[in-house]
XYZ file of C-alpha atoms in Angstrom:
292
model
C 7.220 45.595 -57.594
C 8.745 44.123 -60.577
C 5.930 41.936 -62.596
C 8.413 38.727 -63.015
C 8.083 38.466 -59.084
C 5.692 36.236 -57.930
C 3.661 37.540 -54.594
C 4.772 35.080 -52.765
C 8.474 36.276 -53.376
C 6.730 39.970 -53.266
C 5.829 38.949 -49.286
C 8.892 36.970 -48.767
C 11.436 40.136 -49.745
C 9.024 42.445 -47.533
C 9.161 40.303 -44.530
C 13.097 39.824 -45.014
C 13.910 43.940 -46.133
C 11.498 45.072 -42.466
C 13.142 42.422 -40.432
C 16.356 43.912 -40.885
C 14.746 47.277 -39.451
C 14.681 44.989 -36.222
C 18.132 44.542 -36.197
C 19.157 48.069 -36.647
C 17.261 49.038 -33.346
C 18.444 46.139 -31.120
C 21.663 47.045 -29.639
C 19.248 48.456 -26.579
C 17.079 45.201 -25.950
C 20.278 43.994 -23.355
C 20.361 47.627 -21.043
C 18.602 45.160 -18.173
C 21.992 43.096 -18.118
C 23.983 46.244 -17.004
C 23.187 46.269 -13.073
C 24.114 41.988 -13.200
C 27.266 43.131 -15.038
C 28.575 45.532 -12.502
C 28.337 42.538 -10.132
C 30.335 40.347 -12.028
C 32.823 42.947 -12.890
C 33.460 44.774 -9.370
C 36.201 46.327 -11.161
C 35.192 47.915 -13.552
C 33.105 52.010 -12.960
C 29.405 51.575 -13.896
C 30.385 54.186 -16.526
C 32.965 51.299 -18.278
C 29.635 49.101 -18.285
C 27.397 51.131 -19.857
C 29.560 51.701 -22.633
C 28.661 48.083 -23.446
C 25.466 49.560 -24.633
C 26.556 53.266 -25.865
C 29.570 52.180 -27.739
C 27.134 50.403 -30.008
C 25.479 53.709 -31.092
C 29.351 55.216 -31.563
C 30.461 52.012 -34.200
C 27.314 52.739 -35.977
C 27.225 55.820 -36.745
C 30.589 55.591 -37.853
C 29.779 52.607 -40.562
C 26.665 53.902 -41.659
C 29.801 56.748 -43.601
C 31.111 54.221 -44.275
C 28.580 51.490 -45.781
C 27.708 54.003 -48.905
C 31.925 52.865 -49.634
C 31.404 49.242 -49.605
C 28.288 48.978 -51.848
C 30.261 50.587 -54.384
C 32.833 47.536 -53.981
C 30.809 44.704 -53.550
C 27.074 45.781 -53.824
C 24.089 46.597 -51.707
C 23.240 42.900 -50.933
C 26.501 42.006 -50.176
C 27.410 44.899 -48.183
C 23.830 44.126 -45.913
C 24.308 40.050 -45.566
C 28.493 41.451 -44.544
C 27.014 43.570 -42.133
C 24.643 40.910 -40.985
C 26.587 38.384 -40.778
C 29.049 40.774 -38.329
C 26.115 41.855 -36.132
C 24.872 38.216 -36.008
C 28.184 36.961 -34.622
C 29.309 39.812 -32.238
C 25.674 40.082 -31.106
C 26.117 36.587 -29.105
C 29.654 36.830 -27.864
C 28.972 38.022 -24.345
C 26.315 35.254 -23.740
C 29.339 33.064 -23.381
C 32.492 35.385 -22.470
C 33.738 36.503 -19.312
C 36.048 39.082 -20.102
C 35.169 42.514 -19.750
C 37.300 43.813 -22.948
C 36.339 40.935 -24.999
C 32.422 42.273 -24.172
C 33.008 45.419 -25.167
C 34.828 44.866 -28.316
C 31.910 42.435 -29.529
C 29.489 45.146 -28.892
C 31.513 47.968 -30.862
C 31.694 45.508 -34.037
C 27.878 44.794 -33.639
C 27.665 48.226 -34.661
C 29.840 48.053 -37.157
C 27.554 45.239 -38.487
C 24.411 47.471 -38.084
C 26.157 50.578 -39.470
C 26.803 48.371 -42.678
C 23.647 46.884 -42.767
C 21.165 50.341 -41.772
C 21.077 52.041 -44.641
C 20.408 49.353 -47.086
C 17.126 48.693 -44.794
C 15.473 51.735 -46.431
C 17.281 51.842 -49.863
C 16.323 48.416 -50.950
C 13.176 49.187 -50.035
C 13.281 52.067 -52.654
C 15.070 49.565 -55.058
C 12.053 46.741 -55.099
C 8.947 48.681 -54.517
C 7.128 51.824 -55.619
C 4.422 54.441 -55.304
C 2.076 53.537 -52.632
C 3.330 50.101 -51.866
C 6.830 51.588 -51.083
C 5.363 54.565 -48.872
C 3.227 51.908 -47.141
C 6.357 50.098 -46.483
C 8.355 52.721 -45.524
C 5.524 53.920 -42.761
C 5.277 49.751 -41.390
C 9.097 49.842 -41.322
C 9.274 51.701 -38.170
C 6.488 49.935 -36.744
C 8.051 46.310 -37.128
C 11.555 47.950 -35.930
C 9.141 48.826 -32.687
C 7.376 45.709 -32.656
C 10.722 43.552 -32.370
C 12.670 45.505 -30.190
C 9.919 45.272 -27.339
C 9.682 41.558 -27.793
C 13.044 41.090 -28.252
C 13.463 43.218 -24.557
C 10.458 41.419 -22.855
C 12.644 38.227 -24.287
C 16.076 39.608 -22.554
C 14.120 40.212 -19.375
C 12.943 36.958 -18.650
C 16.176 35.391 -19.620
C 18.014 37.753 -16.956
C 16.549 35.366 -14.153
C 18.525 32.624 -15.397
C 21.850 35.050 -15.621
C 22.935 38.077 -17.346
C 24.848 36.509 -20.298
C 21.729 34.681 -21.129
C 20.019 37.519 -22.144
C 22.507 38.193 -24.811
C 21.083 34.535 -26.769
C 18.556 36.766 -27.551
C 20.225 38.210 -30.222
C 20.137 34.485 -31.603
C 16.928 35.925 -33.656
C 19.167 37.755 -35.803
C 20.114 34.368 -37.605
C 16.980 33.590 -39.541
C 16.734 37.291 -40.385
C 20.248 36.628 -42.265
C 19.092 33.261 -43.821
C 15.753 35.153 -45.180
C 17.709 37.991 -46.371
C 20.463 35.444 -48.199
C 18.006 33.896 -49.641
C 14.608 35.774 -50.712
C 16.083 38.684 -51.355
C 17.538 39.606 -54.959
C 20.677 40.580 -55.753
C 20.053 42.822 -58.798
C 22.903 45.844 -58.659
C 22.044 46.623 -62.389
C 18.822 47.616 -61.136
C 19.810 49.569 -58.076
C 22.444 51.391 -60.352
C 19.524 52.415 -62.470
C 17.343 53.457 -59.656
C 20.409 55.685 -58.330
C 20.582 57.114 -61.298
C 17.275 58.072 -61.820
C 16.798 59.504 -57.903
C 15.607 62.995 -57.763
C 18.343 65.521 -56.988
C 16.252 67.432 -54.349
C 18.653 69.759 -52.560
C 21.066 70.001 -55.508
C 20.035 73.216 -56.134
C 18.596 74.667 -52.316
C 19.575 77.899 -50.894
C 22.087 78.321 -47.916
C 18.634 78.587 -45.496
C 17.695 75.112 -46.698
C 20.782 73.509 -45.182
C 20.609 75.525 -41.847
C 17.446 74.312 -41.810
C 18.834 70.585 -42.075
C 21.465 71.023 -39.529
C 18.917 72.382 -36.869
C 16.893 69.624 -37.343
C 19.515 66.704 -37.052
C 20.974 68.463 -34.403
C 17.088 68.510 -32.400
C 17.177 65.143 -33.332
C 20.530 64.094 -32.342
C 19.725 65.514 -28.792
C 16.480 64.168 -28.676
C 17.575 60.638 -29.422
C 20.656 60.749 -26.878
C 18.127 61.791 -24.564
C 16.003 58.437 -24.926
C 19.470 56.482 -25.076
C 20.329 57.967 -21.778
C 16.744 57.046 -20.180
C 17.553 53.361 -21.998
C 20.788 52.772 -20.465
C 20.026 54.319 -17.348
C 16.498 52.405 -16.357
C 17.636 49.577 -14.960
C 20.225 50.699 -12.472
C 17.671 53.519 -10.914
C 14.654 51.033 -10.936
C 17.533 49.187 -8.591
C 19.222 51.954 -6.791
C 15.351 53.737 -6.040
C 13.904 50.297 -4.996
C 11.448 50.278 -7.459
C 11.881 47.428 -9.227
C 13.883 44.652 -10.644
C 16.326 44.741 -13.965
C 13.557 42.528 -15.491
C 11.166 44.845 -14.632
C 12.952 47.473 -16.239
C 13.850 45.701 -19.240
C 9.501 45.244 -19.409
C 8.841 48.877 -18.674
C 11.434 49.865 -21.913
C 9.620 46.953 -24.027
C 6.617 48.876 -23.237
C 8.197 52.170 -24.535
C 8.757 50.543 -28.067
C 5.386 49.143 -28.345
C 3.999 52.785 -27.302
C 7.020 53.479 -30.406
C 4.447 51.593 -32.536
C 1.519 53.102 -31.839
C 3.061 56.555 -32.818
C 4.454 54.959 -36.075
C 0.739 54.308 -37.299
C -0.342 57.825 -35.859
C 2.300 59.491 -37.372
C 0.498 59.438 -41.022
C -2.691 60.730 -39.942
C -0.887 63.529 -37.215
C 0.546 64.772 -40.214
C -1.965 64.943 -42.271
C -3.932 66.829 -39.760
C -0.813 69.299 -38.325
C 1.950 69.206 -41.592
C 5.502 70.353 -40.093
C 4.013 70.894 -36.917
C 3.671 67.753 -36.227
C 7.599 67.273 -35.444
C 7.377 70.065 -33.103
C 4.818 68.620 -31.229
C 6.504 65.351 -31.073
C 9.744 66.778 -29.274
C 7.146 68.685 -27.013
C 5.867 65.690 -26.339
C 8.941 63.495 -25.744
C 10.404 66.306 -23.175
C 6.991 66.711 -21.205
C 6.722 63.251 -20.521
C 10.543 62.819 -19.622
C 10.393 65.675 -17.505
């Protein structure tokens, strides 16, 4: 960390940079509201409804290209309290809207918010730390993202017994993650220029194997993540259908599957100390025994 920063500033930018890790992982807290919304809109297929979660994942992936284009423009810091600010406001919009469209719009810019916003979670991470501090960081990053997610769905599932748009005022915690970020976090692009600069060029130089190798992998991980997105969007209406439970107790049960997300965040170090590259493997093994 840089040696003009106090450590109280130190702890302040490391709470605000992980918090927005929370953020980027939240478009999933609300999949309990989706059997309440097919009430309310008789009209519309249950396929229409769940896009209210999916379409989320479609916006972002399409900003996150596009983010590394704005921070040339206006900066990292900028670019992250922009896409913020966007997922901040569209986040809340169908807690108090009763049009379908107007729903589903709101959730495709909150992912243009979080596509803005995601990448800068881990760069400025890079920017303000180093060494062991910044792989620390790096490992608690996905365990806060975990963390907040299941109490931000335990949160949504109690609020569903007052209605289905109040479960969307959860997202109101995104607003003092914006105010911390606004304000403890620097705003140094000189810095982050020089940091670019200064990256190692890993795969500038790989063989054509190297890249297959890359492809395979996002590809296993691209399936492997639409398969959990599926079993996200999907809970609530079979804990319904099967008579199993209610929403809310399906919006518990997937809070429980991000805490468990936790516990393999602080595994994950010592896993792969003990098993190296094998320890992805067994992760997918894992992830399609237990969904089986």
């Amino acid at each position: 960390m840089n040696s003009n920063i106090s450590k109280m500033h130190s702890l302040l930018i490391i709470i605000s940079l992980l918090a927005v890790n929370i953020v980027e992982q939240a478009a999933s807290v609300v999949t309990g509201t989706i059997p309440g919304m097919a009430k309310s809109f008789p009209n519309e297929s249950l396929v229409d409804i769940e896009m209210v979660t999916t379409v989320v994942s479609i916006f972002v992936t399409i900003f996150v290209l596009v983010s590394g284009a704005v921070v040339k423009i206006i900066g990292q810091k900028k670019t992250a309290v922009l896409g913020l600010l966007i997922a901040t406001i569209a986040s809340v919009v169908p807690g108090f809207s009763n049009s379908f469209i107007i729903i589903l719009i709101s959730r495709a810019v909150l992912g243009i918010g979080i596509g803005l916003a995601n990448p800068l979670a881990i760069s400025m991470i890079g920017l303000f730390f180093e060494g062991n501090q910044r792989a620390r960081l790096m490992g608690w990053r996905s365990a806060i993202a975990g963390i907040g997610t299941a109490i931000m769905t335990y949160v949504a599932g109690k609020l569903l017994y007052i209605n289905w748009q109040a479960s969307y005022w959860v997202y109101l915690l995104f607003v003092p993650t914006l105010i911390m970020f606004l304000i403890f976090v620097p705003d140094v692009e000189q810095e982050s220029n020089s940091h670019l600069q200064k990256a190692p060029q890993v795969y500038s130089e790989s063989k054509d194997d190297s890249w297959l190798l890359i492809t395979i992998l996002a590809l296993i991980t691209f399936l492997v993540m639409t398969v959990v997105m599926v079993l996200a969007v999907k809970l609530p209406t079979y804990f319904i259908e099967s008579k199993i439970g209610s929403a809310t107790q399906a919006s518990t049960s997937w809070s429980i599957v991000n805490f468990a997300g936790v516990l393999g965040g602080f595994l994950f170090g010592p896993c792969y100390k003990l098993m190296k590259k094998m320890c992805y493997r067994w992760g997918c093994y894992l992830v399609a025994l237990v969904l089986f």
